[in-house]
Tab-separated table of C-alpha atoms in Angstrom:
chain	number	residue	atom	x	y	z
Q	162	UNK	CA	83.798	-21.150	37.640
Q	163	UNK	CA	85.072	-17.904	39.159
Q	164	UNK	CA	85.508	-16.035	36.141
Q	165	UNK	CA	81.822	-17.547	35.240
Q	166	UNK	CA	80.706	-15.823	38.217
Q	167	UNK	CA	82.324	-12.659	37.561
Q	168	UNK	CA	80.675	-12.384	34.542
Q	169	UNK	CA	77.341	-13.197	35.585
Q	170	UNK	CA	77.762	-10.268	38.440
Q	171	UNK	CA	79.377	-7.709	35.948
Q	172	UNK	CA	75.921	-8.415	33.404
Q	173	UNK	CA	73.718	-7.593	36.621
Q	174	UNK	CA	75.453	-4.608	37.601
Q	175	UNK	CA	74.769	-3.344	33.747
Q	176	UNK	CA	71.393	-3.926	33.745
Q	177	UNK	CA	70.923	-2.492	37.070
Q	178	UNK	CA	72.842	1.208	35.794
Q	179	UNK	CA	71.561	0.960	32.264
Q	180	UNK	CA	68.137	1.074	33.995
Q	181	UNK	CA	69.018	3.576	36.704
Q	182	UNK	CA	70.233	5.566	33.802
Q	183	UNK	CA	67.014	6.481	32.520
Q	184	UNK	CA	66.569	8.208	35.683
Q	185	UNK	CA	69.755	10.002	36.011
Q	186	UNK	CA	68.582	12.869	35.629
Q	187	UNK	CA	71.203	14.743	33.381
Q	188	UNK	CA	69.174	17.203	32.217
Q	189	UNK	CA	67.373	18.149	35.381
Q	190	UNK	CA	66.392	21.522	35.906
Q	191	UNK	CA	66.091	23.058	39.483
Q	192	UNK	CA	63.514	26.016	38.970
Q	193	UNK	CA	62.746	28.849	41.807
Q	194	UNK	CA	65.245	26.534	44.386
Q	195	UNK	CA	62.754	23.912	43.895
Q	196	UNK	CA	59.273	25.931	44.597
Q	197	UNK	CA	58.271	26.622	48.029
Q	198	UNK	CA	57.909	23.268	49.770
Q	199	UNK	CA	59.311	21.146	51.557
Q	200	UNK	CA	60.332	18.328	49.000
Q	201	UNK	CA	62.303	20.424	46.480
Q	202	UNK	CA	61.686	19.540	42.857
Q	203	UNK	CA	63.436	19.094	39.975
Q	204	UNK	CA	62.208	19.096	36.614
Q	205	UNK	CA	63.265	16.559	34.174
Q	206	UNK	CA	62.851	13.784	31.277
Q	207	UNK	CA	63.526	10.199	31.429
Q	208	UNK	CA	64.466	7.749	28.897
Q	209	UNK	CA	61.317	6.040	27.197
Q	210	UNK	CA	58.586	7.956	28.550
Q	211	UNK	CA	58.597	10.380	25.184
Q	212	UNK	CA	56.650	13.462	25.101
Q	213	UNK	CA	56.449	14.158	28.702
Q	214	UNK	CA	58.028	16.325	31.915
Q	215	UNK	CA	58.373	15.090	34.807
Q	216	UNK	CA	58.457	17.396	37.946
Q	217	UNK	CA	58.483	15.263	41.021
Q	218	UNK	CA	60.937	15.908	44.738
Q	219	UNK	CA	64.707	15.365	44.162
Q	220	UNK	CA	64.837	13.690	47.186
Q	221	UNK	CA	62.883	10.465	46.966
Q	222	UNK	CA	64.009	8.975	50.090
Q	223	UNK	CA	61.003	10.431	52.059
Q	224	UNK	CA	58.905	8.518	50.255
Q	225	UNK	CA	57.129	4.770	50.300
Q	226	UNK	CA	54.642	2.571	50.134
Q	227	UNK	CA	53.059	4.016	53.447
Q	228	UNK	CA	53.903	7.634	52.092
Q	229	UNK	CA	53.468	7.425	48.331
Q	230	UNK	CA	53.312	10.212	46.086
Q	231	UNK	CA	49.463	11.078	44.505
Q	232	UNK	CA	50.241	12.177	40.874
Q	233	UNK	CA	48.799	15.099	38.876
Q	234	UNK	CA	48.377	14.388	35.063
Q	235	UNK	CA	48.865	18.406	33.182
Q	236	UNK	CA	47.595	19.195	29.627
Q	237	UNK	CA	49.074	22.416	28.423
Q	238	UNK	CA	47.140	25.550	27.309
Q	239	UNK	CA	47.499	25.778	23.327
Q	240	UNK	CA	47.367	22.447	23.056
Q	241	UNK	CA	51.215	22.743	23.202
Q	242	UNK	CA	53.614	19.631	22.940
Q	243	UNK	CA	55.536	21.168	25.935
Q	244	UNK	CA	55.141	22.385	29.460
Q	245	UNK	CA	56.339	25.814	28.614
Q	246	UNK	CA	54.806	28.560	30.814
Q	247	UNK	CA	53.552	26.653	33.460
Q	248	UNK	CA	56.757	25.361	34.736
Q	249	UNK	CA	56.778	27.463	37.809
Q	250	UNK	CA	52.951	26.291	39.119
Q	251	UNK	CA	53.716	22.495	38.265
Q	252	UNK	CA	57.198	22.456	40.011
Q	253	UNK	CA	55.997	24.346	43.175
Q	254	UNK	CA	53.097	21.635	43.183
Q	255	UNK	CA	55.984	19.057	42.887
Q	256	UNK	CA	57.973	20.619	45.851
Q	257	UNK	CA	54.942	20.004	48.287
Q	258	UNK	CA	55.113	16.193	47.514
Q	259	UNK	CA	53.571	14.767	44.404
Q	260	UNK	CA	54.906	13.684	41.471
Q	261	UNK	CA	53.490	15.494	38.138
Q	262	UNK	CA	53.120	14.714	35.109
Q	263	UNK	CA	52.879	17.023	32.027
Q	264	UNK	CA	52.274	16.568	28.574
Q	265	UNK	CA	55.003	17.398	26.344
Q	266	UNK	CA	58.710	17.852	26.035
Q	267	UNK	CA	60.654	19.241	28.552
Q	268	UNK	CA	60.812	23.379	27.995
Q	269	UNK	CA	64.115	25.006	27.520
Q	270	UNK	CA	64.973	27.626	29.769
Q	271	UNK	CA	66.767	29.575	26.939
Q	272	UNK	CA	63.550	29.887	25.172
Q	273	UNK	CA	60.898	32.547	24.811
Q	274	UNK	CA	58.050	32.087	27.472
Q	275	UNK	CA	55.126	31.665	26.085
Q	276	UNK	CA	52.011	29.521	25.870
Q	277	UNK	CA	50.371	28.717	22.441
Q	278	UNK	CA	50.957	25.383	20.391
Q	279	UNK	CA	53.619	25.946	17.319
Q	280	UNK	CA	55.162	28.188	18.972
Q	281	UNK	CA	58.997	26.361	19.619
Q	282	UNK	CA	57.101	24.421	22.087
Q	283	UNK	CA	57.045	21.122	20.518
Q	284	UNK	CA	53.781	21.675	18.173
Q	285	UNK	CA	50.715	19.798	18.904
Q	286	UNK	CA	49.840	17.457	21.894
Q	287	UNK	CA	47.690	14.655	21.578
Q	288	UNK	CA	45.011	13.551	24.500
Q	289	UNK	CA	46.375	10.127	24.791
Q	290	UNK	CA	49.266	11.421	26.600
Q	291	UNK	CA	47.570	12.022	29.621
Q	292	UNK	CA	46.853	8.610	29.231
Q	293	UNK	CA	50.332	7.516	28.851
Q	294	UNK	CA	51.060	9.417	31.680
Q	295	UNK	CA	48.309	7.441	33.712
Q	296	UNK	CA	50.332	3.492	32.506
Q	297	UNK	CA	53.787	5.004	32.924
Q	298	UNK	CA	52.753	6.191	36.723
Q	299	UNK	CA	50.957	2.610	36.889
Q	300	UNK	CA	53.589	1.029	35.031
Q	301	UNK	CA	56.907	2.003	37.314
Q	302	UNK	CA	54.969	1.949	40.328
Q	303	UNK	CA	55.351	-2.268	39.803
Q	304	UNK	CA	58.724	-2.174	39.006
Q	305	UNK	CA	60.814	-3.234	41.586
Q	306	UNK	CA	64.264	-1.556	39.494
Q	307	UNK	CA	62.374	1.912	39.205
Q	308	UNK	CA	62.927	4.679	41.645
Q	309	UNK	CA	59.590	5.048	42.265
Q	310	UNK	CA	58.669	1.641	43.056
Q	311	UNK	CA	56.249	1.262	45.807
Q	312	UNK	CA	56.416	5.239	46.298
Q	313	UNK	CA	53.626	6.151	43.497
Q	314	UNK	CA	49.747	6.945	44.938
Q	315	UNK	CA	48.184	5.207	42.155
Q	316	UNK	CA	45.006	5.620	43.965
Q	317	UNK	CA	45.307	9.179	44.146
Q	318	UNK	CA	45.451	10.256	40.537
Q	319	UNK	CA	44.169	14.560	39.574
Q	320	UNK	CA	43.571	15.234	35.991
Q	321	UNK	CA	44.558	18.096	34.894
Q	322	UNK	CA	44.527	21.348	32.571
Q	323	UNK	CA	45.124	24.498	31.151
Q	324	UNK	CA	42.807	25.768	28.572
Q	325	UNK	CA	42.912	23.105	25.719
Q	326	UNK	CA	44.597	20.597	28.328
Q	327	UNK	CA	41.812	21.413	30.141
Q	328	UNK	CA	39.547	20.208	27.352
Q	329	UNK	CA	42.588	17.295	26.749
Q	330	UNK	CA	41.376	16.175	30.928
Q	331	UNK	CA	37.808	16.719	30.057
Q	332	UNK	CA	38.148	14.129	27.208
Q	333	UNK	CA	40.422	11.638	29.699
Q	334	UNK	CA	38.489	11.924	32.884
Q	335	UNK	CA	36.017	9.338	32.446
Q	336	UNK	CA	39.282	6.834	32.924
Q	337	UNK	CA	38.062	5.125	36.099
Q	338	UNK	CA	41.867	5.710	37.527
Q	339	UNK	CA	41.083	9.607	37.941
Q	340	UNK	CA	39.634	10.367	41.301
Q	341	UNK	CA	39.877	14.224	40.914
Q	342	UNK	CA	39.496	16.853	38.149
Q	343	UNK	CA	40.822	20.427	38.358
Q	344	UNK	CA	40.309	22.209	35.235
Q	345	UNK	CA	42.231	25.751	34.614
Q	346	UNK	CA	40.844	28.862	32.122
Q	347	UNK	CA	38.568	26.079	30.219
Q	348	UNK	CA	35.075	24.395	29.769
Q	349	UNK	CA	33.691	22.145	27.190
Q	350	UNK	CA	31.659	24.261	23.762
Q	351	UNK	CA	28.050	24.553	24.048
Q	352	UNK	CA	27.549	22.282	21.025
Q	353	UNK	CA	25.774	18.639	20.615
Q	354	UNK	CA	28.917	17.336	19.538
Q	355	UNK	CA	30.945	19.200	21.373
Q	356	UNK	CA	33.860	21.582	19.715
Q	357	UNK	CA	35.589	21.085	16.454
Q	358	UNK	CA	38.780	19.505	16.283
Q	359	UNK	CA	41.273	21.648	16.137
Q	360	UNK	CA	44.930	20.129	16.588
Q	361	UNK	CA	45.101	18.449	19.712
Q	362	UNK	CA	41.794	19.872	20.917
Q	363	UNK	CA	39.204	17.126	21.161
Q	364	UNK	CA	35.482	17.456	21.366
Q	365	UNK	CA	33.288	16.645	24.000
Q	366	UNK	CA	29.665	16.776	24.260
Q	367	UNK	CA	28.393	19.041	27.265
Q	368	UNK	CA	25.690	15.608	28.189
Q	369	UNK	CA	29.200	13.826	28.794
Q	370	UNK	CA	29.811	15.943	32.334
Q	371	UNK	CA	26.859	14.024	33.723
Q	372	UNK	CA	29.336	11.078	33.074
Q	373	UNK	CA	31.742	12.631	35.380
Q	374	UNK	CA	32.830	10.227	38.324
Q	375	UNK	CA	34.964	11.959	40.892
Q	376	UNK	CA	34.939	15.783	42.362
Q	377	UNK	CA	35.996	18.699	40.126
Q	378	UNK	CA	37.519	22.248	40.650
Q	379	UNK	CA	37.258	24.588	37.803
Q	380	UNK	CA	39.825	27.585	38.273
Q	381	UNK	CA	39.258	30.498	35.872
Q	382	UNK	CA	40.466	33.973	35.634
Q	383	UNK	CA	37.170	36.031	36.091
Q	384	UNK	CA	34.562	37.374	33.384
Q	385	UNK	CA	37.547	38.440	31.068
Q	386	UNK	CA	39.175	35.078	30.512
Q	387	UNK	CA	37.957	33.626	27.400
Q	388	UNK	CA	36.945	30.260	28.946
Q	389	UNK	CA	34.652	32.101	31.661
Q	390	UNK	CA	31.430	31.360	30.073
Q	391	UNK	CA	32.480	27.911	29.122
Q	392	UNK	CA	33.687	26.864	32.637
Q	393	UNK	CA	31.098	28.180	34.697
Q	394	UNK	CA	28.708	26.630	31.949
Q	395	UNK	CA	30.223	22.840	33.028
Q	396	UNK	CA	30.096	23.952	36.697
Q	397	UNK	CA	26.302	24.796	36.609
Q	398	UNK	CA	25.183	21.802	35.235
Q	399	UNK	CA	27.222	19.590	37.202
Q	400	UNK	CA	24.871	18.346	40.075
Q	401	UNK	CA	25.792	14.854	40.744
Q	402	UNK	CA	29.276	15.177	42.064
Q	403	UNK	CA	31.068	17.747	44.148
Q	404	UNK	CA	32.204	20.240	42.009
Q	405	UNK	CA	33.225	23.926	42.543
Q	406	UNK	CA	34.013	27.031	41.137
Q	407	UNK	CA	36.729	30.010	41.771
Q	408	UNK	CA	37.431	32.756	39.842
Q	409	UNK	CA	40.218	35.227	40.257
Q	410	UNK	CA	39.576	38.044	37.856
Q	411	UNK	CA	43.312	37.747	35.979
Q	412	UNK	CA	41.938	37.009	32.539
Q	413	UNK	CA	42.832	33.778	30.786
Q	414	UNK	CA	46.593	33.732	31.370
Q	415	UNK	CA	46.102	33.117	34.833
Q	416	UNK	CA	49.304	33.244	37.148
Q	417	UNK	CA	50.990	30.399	36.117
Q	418	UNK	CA	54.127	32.625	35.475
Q	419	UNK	CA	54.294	34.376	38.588
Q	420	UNK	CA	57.106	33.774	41.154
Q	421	UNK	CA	56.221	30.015	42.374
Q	422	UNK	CA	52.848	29.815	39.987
Q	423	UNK	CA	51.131	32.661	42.022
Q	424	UNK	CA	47.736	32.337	43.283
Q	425	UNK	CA	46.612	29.800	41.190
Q	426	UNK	CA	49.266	27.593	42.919
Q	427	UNK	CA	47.954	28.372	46.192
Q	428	UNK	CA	44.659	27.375	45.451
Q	429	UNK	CA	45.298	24.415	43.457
Q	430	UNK	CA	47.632	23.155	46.112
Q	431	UNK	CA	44.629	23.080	48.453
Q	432	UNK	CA	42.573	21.470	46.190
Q	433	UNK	CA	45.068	18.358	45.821
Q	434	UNK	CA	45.782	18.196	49.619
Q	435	UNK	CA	42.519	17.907	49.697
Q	436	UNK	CA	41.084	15.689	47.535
Q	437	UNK	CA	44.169	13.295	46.898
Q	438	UNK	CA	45.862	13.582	50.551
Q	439	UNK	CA	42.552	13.639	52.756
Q	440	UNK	CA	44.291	16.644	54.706
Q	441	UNK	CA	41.211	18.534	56.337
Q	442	UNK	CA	43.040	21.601	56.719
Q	443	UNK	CA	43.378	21.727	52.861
Q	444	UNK	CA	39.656	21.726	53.143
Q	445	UNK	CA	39.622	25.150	54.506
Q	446	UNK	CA	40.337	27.177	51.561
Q	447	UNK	CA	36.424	25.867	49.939
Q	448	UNK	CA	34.691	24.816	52.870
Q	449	UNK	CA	33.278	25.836	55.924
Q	450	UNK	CA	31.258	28.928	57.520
Q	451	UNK	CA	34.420	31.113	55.955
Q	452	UNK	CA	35.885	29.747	53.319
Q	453	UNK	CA	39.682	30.410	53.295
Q	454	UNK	CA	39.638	31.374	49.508
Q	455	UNK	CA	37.452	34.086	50.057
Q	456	UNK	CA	40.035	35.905	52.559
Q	457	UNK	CA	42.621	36.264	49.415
Q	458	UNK	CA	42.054	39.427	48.100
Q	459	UNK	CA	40.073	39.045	44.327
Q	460	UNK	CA	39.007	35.559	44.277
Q	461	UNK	CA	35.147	33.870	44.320
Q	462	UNK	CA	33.809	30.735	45.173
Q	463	UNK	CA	30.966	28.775	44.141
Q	464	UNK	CA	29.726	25.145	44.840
Q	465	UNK	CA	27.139	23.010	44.456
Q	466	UNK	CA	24.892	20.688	47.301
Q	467	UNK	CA	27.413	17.900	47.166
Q	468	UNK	CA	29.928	19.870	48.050
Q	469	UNK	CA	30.391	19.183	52.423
């Protein structure tokens, strides 16, 4: 009977550590001493949830059921298969308490930086897997032998972009477990059936945006980046929902490379604390008699009569 009991208590203690293994973390990556807030991040991959980074606080003790973390879903500019040049903006997001979730393998830090799809950075990405991102977050939020059990904002969920990701959270944001869009350097073509596929970009129709369900940022990088005409497009015929508009005039690279993710990680920051943490000093930097955006040397706001 003893040794039967042994047994029994060895077999739980593997299935607890083969599980917990999938979250060891082995191949974490601490970037920029794990961005600039409070939390710091790590960046990593975990067993079974193929395809996708994770950048999320090291530290997940902080968090819980009364202090969850709201999630941001990334799609990758190039339609890449891989985070790859916009490590440094996701992960300083991360440090500031959220857990995001890109698209994509997890980039090597021995590799070129760059941003394009086929480019070593894990060729093509598919739209579904900001879905997949959406049932994983779902998913391990329910399970009581995940780390993140209980700790996951599943009612706080930002999709999100870069150029084709952009178009990738476009395509996913009519899921009715989004309650924010930020969209970065993109906008949907001005065509009745929207673009033409081309590898993991999918086509939208412009009518769709009167679909749209939840507030929406677009962040672009002024008249010269190549999404300008497209994004501010979406933004103008957007009425029905909050949505606004800021441009800083860095072209269509944005700053996602800078120390930390630049300004674009400033001003997205805002936007989450915002919309997904209610925090009414987030609100600031787009509302108000002087909108703290418009102190920052460069940028530009718009927004339409929803907007309060």
């Amino acid at each position: 009977m003893k040794t039967k009991l042994i047994l029994f208590l060895m077999g739980l203690f593997v299935l607890n550590t083969s599980h917990q293994a999938a979250f060891a973390q082995d191949k974490r990556t601490v970037l920029e001493d794990g961005g600039t807030g409070p939390y710091k991040a790590v960046m990593y991959e975990v067993e079974g949830f193929k395809e996708h980074t994770l950048f999320a606080p090291a530290d997940l003790s902080p968090f819980s059921a009364a202090k969850p973390l709201p999630v941001l879903v990334w799609g990758n500019g190039g339609c890449a298969n891989s985070p790859r040049g916009h490590e440094k903006f996701l992960n300083d997001i991360a440090s500031y308490g959220y857990l995001v979730l890109a698209t994509g393998i997890m980039p090597s830090q021995d590799a070129p930086r760059r941003m394009g799809g086929g480019m070593g950075m894990g060729g093509q990405s598919r739209s579904e897997q900001q879905v997949e991102s959406m049932d994983w977050a779902f998913a391990q939020n329910a399970d009581k032998n995940s780390p993140y059990y209980q700790k996951i904002d599943t009612k706080n969920i930002c999709i999100s972009g870069m150029s084709c990701g952009g178009l990738q959270a476009l395509f996913n944001c009519f899921d009715e477990r989004v309650t924010s869009i930020m969209i970065c350097n993109s906008g949907l073509f001005d065509t009745d059936g929207g673009a033409p596929r081309m590898g993991g970009m999918p086509s939208v129709p412009k009518d769709k945006l009167k679909d749209i369900h939840c507030p929406i940022i677009y962040i672009l990088g002024g008249e010269t980046d190549i999404a300008y005409a497209n994004g501010m497009d979406d933004f103008k015929r957007i009425e029905h929902v909050p949505a606004i508009a800021v441009n800083l005039p860095v072209g269509h690279g944005g700053t996602y490379n800078q120390p930390n993710g630049g300004e674009f990680a400033i001003v997205a920051r805002a936007w989450l604390d915002w919309q997904l943490k209610g925090n009414a000093d987030a609100s600031k930097m787009f509302v108000g008699e002087s909108p703290a955006i418009l102190q920052r040397p460069d940028w530009t706001l718009q927004k339409n009569a929803k907007v309060e």
